[in-house]
Short mmCIF file of C-alpha atoms and ligand atoms in Angstrom, two decimals:
data_model
loop_
_atom_site.label_atom_id
_atom_site.label_comp_id
_atom_site.label_asym_id
_atom_site.label_seq_id
_atom_site.Cartn_x
_atom_site.Cartn_y
_atom_site.Cartn_z
CA UNK H 178 -66.85 94.58 79.18
CA UNK H 179 -64.32 95.87 76.66
CA UNK H 180 -65.30 98.05 73.73
CA UNK H 181 -66.03 96.17 70.51
CA UNK H 182 -63.32 96.20 67.86
CA UNK H 183 -64.97 97.61 64.77
CA UNK H 184 -61.87 98.49 62.77
CA UNK H 185 -58.36 97.21 62.30
CA UNK H 186 -56.25 100.11 63.64
CA UNK H 187 -54.00 101.86 61.13
CA UNK H 188 -51.33 104.54 61.45
CA UNK H 189 -49.54 106.12 58.47
CA UNK H 190 -46.55 108.44 58.85
CA UNK H 191 -44.44 110.76 56.73
CA UNK H 192 -41.18 112.38 57.73
CA UNK H 193 -41.20 114.94 54.97
CA UNK H 194 -40.80 115.06 51.25
CA UNK H 195 -37.88 116.32 49.24
CA UNK H 196 -34.38 115.13 48.38
CA UNK H 197 -33.45 113.80 51.78
CA UNK H 198 -29.63 113.61 51.66
CA UNK H 199 -27.94 110.28 52.27
CA UNK H 200 -26.53 111.50 55.56
CA UNK H 201 -30.11 111.87 56.90
CA UNK H 202 -31.70 108.86 55.20
CA UNK H 203 -31.07 106.29 57.91
CA UNK H 204 -32.18 108.61 60.73
CA UNK H 205 -35.27 109.57 58.73
CA UNK H 206 -36.31 105.96 58.17
CA UNK H 207 -35.61 105.05 61.80
CA UNK H 208 -37.60 108.11 62.88
CA UNK H 209 -40.71 107.38 60.82
CA UNK H 210 -40.68 103.75 61.98
CA UNK H 211 -40.40 104.83 65.63
CA UNK H 212 -43.26 107.26 65.09
CA UNK H 213 -45.45 104.54 63.55
CA UNK H 214 -44.72 102.24 66.47
CA UNK H 215 -45.60 104.99 68.97
CA UNK H 216 -48.91 105.68 67.22
CA UNK H 217 -49.78 102.02 66.78
CA UNK H 218 -49.02 101.28 70.43
CA UNK H 219 -51.65 103.86 71.38
CA UNK H 220 -54.18 102.34 68.98
CA UNK H 221 -53.79 98.71 70.01
CA UNK H 222 -54.21 99.73 73.64
CA UNK H 223 -57.60 101.17 72.67
CA UNK H 224 -56.47 104.79 72.44
CA UNK H 225 -58.03 107.29 70.07
CA UNK H 226 -56.83 108.27 66.62
CA UNK H 227 -56.14 111.77 67.99
CA UNK H 228 -53.95 110.33 70.77
CA UNK H 229 -52.13 108.20 68.17
CA UNK H 230 -51.30 111.00 65.73
CA UNK H 231 -50.17 113.29 68.55
CA UNK H 232 -47.91 110.57 69.97
CA UNK H 233 -46.45 109.80 66.54
CA UNK H 234 -45.77 113.43 65.64
CA UNK H 235 -44.17 114.12 69.04
CA UNK H 236 -41.64 111.35 68.32
CA UNK H 237 -40.66 113.08 65.07
CA UNK H 238 -40.64 116.56 66.66
CA UNK H 239 -38.10 115.21 69.14
CA UNK H 240 -35.92 113.69 66.41
CA UNK H 241 -33.36 116.18 65.03
CA UNK H 242 -33.41 114.54 61.59
CA UNK H 243 -36.77 116.18 60.86
CA UNK H 244 -37.81 119.75 60.19
CA UNK H 245 -40.23 119.99 63.13
CA UNK H 246 -39.70 120.77 66.80
CA UNK H 247 -36.02 119.96 67.45
CA UNK H 248 -34.34 120.17 64.04
CA UNK H 249 -36.57 122.95 62.69
CA UNK H 250 -35.04 125.09 59.97
CA UNK H 251 -34.30 128.80 60.43
CA UNK H 252 -35.87 131.92 58.96
CA UNK H 253 -33.84 134.78 57.44
CA UNK H 254 -33.15 136.15 60.91
CA UNK H 255 -31.84 132.78 62.05
CA UNK H 256 -34.92 132.20 64.24
CA UNK H 257 -37.15 129.14 64.64
CA UNK H 258 -40.84 129.67 63.86
CA UNK H 259 -42.98 126.54 63.84
CA UNK H 260 -46.43 125.58 62.57
CA UNK H 261 -48.63 122.62 63.48
CA UNK H 262 -52.17 121.32 63.12
CA UNK H 263 -54.24 118.47 64.51
CA UNK H 264 -57.73 117.41 63.39
CA UNK H 265 -60.26 114.97 64.80
CA UNK H 266 -62.41 113.34 62.12
CA UNK H 267 -65.38 112.73 64.41
CA UNK H 268 -66.83 116.25 64.41
CA UNK H 269 -64.19 118.07 62.33
CA UNK H 270 -62.70 119.67 65.44
CA UNK H 271 -59.28 121.10 64.76
CA UNK H 272 -56.56 123.21 66.30
CA UNK H 273 -53.50 124.90 64.82
CA UNK H 274 -50.60 127.07 65.81
CA UNK H 275 -48.41 129.14 63.51
CA UNK H 276 -45.18 131.05 63.99
CA UNK H 277 -44.70 129.73 67.50
CA UNK H 278 -41.28 129.91 69.10
CA UNK H 279 -39.59 128.09 71.98
CA UNK H 280 -42.04 125.17 72.04
CA UNK H 281 -40.68 121.62 72.06
CA UNK H 282 -43.83 119.92 70.75
CA UNK H 283 -46.03 122.29 68.74
CA UNK H 284 -48.48 119.45 67.95
CA UNK H 285 -49.46 119.28 71.62
CA UNK H 286 -50.02 123.03 71.65
CA UNK H 287 -52.21 122.64 68.54
CA UNK H 288 -54.17 119.97 70.38
CA UNK H 289 -54.64 122.32 73.34
CA UNK H 290 -56.01 124.95 70.92
CA UNK H 291 -58.48 122.35 69.65
CA UNK H 292 -59.56 121.17 73.07
CA UNK H 293 -59.24 124.22 75.31
CA UNK H 294 -60.23 127.22 73.19
CA UNK H 295 -63.15 128.29 71.04
CA UNK H 296 -60.73 128.92 68.18
CA UNK H 297 -59.06 126.89 65.47
CA UNK H 298 -55.80 128.82 64.93
CA UNK H 299 -53.52 130.84 67.20
CA UNK H 300 -50.39 132.55 65.90
CA UNK H 301 -47.16 134.03 67.22
CA UNK H 302 -47.24 135.84 70.54
CA UNK H 303 -50.84 134.84 71.26
CA UNK H 304 -50.03 131.19 70.71
CA UNK H 305 -47.01 131.42 73.00
CA UNK H 306 -49.05 133.19 75.69
CA UNK H 307 -51.69 130.47 75.42
CA UNK H 308 -48.95 127.83 75.80
CA UNK H 309 -47.93 129.41 79.11
CA UNK H 310 -51.57 129.51 80.22
CA UNK H 311 -51.99 125.78 79.69
CA UNK H 312 -48.65 124.91 81.25
CA UNK H 313 -46.64 124.15 78.13
CA UNK H 314 -43.17 125.33 79.05
CA UNK H 315 -40.89 127.49 76.93
CA UNK H 316 -37.63 125.90 75.87
CA UNK H 317 -34.51 127.83 74.81
CA UNK H 318 -34.23 128.41 71.06
CA UNK H 319 -30.81 126.75 71.07
CA UNK H 320 -32.35 123.49 72.24
CA UNK H 321 -34.38 123.35 68.99
CA UNK H 322 -31.56 124.29 66.61
CA UNK H 323 -29.21 121.68 65.17
CA UNK H 324 -25.81 122.28 63.58
CA UNK H 325 -27.30 120.99 60.28
CA UNK H 326 -30.00 123.66 60.42
CA UNK H 327 -27.38 126.35 61.09
CA UNK H 328 -25.24 125.13 58.19
CA UNK H 329 -28.22 124.99 55.83
CA UNK H 330 -29.15 128.54 56.88
CA UNK H 331 -25.59 129.77 56.26
CA UNK H 332 -25.61 128.25 52.78
CA UNK H 333 -28.97 129.67 51.86
CA UNK H 334 -28.09 133.14 53.14
CA UNK H 335 -24.78 133.04 51.29
CA UNK H 336 -26.30 131.97 47.98
CA UNK H 337 -29.45 134.05 48.46
CA UNK H 338 -31.67 131.20 47.32
CA UNK H 339 -35.36 131.71 47.36
CA UNK H 340 -38.13 129.47 48.56
CA UNK H 341 -39.03 128.76 44.93
CA UNK H 342 -35.59 127.35 44.22
CA UNK H 343 -35.72 125.47 47.48
CA UNK H 344 -38.70 123.46 46.45
CA UNK H 345 -38.15 122.75 42.78
CA UNK H 346 -37.97 119.07 42.25
CA UNK H 347 -34.82 118.32 40.36
CA UNK H 348 -31.20 118.85 41.23
CA UNK H 349 -30.71 119.73 37.57
CA UNK H 350 -32.18 123.18 38.21
CA UNK H 351 -29.22 124.06 40.42
CA UNK H 352 -26.87 126.29 38.47
CA UNK H 353 -23.24 126.45 39.43
CA UNK H 354 -22.85 129.80 37.74
CA UNK H 355 -26.11 131.25 38.99
CA UNK H 356 -27.65 131.90 42.37
CA UNK H 357 -27.31 128.37 43.63
CA UNK H 358 -24.55 125.82 43.55
CA UNK H 359 -25.17 122.11 43.53
CA UNK H 360 -23.58 122.04 46.97
CA UNK H 361 -26.28 124.36 48.22
CA UNK H 362 -28.96 122.24 46.60
CA UNK H 363 -27.62 119.10 48.21
CA UNK H 364 -28.37 120.52 51.62
CA UNK H 365 -32.11 120.66 50.91
CA UNK H 366 -32.91 117.76 53.04
CA UNK H 367 -35.86 117.53 55.28
CA UNK H 368 -39.36 118.75 55.56
CA UNK H 369 -42.51 118.61 57.59
CA UNK H 370 -43.66 115.55 59.53
CA UNK H 371 -47.15 114.13 59.75
CA UNK H 372 -49.37 111.24 60.80
CA UNK H 373 -52.86 109.94 60.09
CA UNK H 374 -54.69 107.23 61.98
CA UNK H 375 -57.84 105.15 62.11
CA UNK H 376 -58.70 103.79 65.55
CA UNK H 377 -60.62 100.67 66.50
CA UNK H 378 -63.82 102.71 66.87
CA UNK H 379 -63.65 103.92 63.27
CA UNK H 380 -62.47 107.43 64.12
CA UNK H 381 -59.89 109.21 62.00
CA UNK H 382 -57.36 111.93 62.84
CA UNK H 383 -54.51 113.77 61.19
CA UNK H 384 -51.60 115.88 62.48
CA UNK H 385 -48.77 117.80 60.82
CA UNK H 386 -45.85 119.77 62.24
CA UNK H 387 -43.06 121.80 60.65
CA UNK H 388 -40.35 124.37 61.05
CA UNK H 389 -41.28 125.56 57.56
CA UNK H 390 -38.62 126.33 54.99
CA UNK H 391 -35.07 127.57 55.40
CA UNK H 392 -34.62 131.31 54.97
CA UNK H 393 -38.34 132.00 54.94
CA UNK H 394 -39.43 135.51 55.79
CA UNK H 395 -40.12 136.03 59.47
CA UNK H 396 -43.86 135.61 59.89
CA UNK H 397 -44.24 133.35 56.87
CA UNK H 398 -46.83 130.64 57.44
CA UNK H 399 -46.90 127.68 55.10
CA UNK H 400 -49.52 125.06 54.45
CA UNK H 401 -48.96 122.91 57.51
CA UNK H 402 -51.22 124.68 60.05
CA UNK H 403 -53.91 125.42 57.46
CA UNK H 404 -56.82 123.04 57.79
CA UNK H 405 -57.50 121.47 54.39
CA UNK H 406 -53.97 122.20 53.15
CA UNK H 407 -51.56 120.68 55.70
CA UNK H 408 -54.02 118.13 57.05
CA UNK H 409 -57.66 117.09 57.02
CA UNK H 410 -59.67 114.42 58.80
CA UNK H 411 -63.30 113.46 58.36
CA UNK H 412 -64.78 110.16 59.49
CA UNK H 413 -66.98 110.26 56.40
CA UNK H 414 -63.95 109.95 54.08
CA UNK H 415 -60.59 109.60 55.84
CA UNK H 416 -57.54 111.50 57.04
CA UNK H 417 -54.62 113.11 55.20
CA UNK H 418 -51.33 114.79 56.15
CA UNK H 419 -49.25 116.61 53.56
CA UNK H 420 -45.65 117.71 53.02
CA UNK H 421 -43.80 119.69 50.36
CA UNK H 422 -43.92 123.20 49.00
CA UNK H 423 -46.26 125.03 51.35
CA UNK H 424 -47.35 127.79 49.01
CA UNK H 425 -48.33 125.24 46.34
CA UNK H 426 -50.10 123.00 48.85
CA UNK H 427 -52.08 125.95 50.19
CA UNK H 428 -53.16 127.05 46.71
CA UNK H 429 -54.76 123.68 45.92
CA UNK H 430 -55.91 122.80 49.48
CA UNK H 431 -54.11 119.52 49.00
CA UNK H 432 -55.36 117.54 51.99
CA UNK H 433 -58.98 118.45 51.32
CA UNK H 434 -58.53 117.55 47.66
CA UNK H 435 -57.59 114.04 48.72
CA UNK H 436 -60.63 113.59 50.97
CA UNK H 437 -62.83 115.09 48.28
CA UNK H 438 -61.62 112.43 45.84
CA UNK H 439 -62.32 109.73 48.42
CA UNK H 440 -65.84 111.08 48.90
CA UNK H 441 -66.29 110.52 45.17
CA UNK H 442 -65.36 106.87 45.61
CA UNK H 443 -61.62 106.81 44.88
CA UNK H 444 -59.30 104.64 46.95
CA UNK H 445 -56.93 106.38 49.35
CA UNK H 446 -54.02 105.66 46.99
CA UNK H 447 -55.79 106.87 43.83
CA UNK H 448 -57.01 109.99 45.65
CA UNK H 449 -53.50 110.78 46.91
CA UNK H 450 -52.02 110.42 43.43
CA UNK H 451 -54.77 112.46 41.76
CA UNK H 452 -54.42 115.35 44.20
CA UNK H 453 -50.63 115.54 43.81
CA UNK H 454 -51.00 115.30 40.05
CA UNK H 455 -53.37 118.26 40.11
CA UNK H 456 -50.95 120.27 42.25
CA UNK H 457 -48.17 119.64 39.73
CA UNK H 458 -50.42 120.52 36.79
CA UNK H 459 -52.03 123.64 38.26
CA UNK H 460 -49.22 125.26 40.21
CA UNK H 461 -46.11 123.20 39.35
CA UNK H 462 -45.86 122.21 42.99
CA UNK H 463 -44.26 119.10 44.46
CA UNK H 464 -44.78 117.25 47.69
CA UNK H 465 -46.17 114.16 49.31
CA UNK H 466 -49.19 112.88 51.22
CA UNK H 467 -50.11 110.05 53.55
CA UNK H 468 -53.74 109.02 53.71
CA UNK H 469 -56.01 106.57 55.51
CA UNK H 470 -59.51 105.95 54.23
CA UNK H 471 -62.47 105.61 56.60
CA UNK H 472 -62.37 101.84 56.11
CA UNK H 473 -58.61 101.59 56.62
CA UNK H 474 -57.24 101.60 53.09
CA UNK H 475 -53.90 103.34 52.85
CA UNK H 476 -52.53 105.94 50.46
CA UNK H 477 -48.94 107.15 50.24
CA UNK H 478 -47.53 109.11 47.33
CA UNK H 479 -44.82 111.71 46.68
CA UNK H 480 -43.63 113.68 43.67
CA UNK H 481 -40.28 114.69 45.17
CA UNK H 482 -37.08 112.69 44.98
CA UNK H 483 -37.68 111.03 48.32
CA UNK H 484 -40.10 110.91 51.22
CA UNK H 485 -39.57 108.98 54.43
CA UNK H 486 -42.79 107.10 55.19
CA UNK H 487 -44.12 104.17 57.20
CA UNK H 488 -47.37 102.56 58.16
CA UNK H 489 -48.57 99.82 60.48
CA UNK H 490 -51.65 97.71 59.94
CA UNK H 491 -52.44 94.18 61.16
CA UNK H 492 -49.10 93.91 62.95
CA UNK H 493 -46.98 94.63 59.87
CA UNK H 494 -44.73 97.67 59.61
CA UNK H 495 -44.14 98.93 56.07
CA UNK H 496 -41.59 101.63 55.32
CA UNK H 497 -39.53 103.23 52.58
CA UNK H 498 -37.71 106.33 51.39
CA UNK H 499 -37.09 106.03 47.66
CA UNK H 500 -39.70 105.61 44.97
CA UNK H 501 -40.92 102.00 44.70
CA UNK H 502 -39.57 100.86 48.08
CA UNK H 503 -41.84 98.92 50.44
CA UNK H 504 -39.94 97.07 53.16
CA UNK H 505 -42.09 95.01 55.54
CA UNK H 506 -41.38 93.66 59.01
CA UNK H 507 -43.51 92.26 61.85
CA UNK H 508 -44.10 94.52 64.84
N1 LIG B 825 -44.69 122.17 53.93
C1 LIG B 825 -44.01 122.93 54.86
C2 LIG B 825 -43.91 124.35 54.53
O1 LIG B 825 -43.85 124.72 53.37
O2 LIG B 825 -43.91 125.14 55.43
#
């Protein structure tokens, strides 16, 4: 006898906030739609929410348009250091990795931390040693680095921009006569990826993966692998994945803020908007979130110029990039 269907499966995806440049817009939209399809495929076959978010994030880690896995941005030394988290809303189990190098799919390493260790977060060398232990192979750094990432790094090193400039919201802050030219600002293009899901058994999960921010200090860890900041999942409220300025997101524990609002009775959409509003008000931070409530309502909001997003529910794929967009097709 098959398991009873208690919930309509839902998967919601983001491919990163910020001013995604036109040259990346089509690949970003295609990428988030492919990720949603991969996650939904898992769900309609009866797979778990955790399986779905891992599958979806792996698709985006393998797509060079996104700042995660292949396509990750570079730190000041020109190295790739990646962060990822995954969380299972059933019993609040979670696993994260930070500052890992030479890993194709950090989200799968985060899942191994969740399932095969007594810990919630492994960093740097220890995380890489654990990857070898569980049979996750090293890949050459060059296989993760795109020409776009190299060019962005060159620009940021030349203009000595800081992470604060990187994540301000408006192109109008770019000063031709100052530290940054508009050309440099135009390269700010892609950010973290993430997925949330509700499976047919009513279980929620969230996952987030990132290469961080261009020209970050070696060893810098942003919000993404921090449970409650980069992602949160709790079957009693819902699941959230975030993107945007990591230091701001960490300060307000953005993902947990969203679930907290849902616990107080807000819809997923209202909770997502309220949490981002608070981040802007308290720390002048910008970003985006995708959310699924425990009953399958969907939230998606961003306070940056663009965010690639998609979701699938009841056989309909929704997607967009610019504010106000909501394209819909059958899957
Ligand atoms: N949100 C990605 C980062 O700041 O690292």
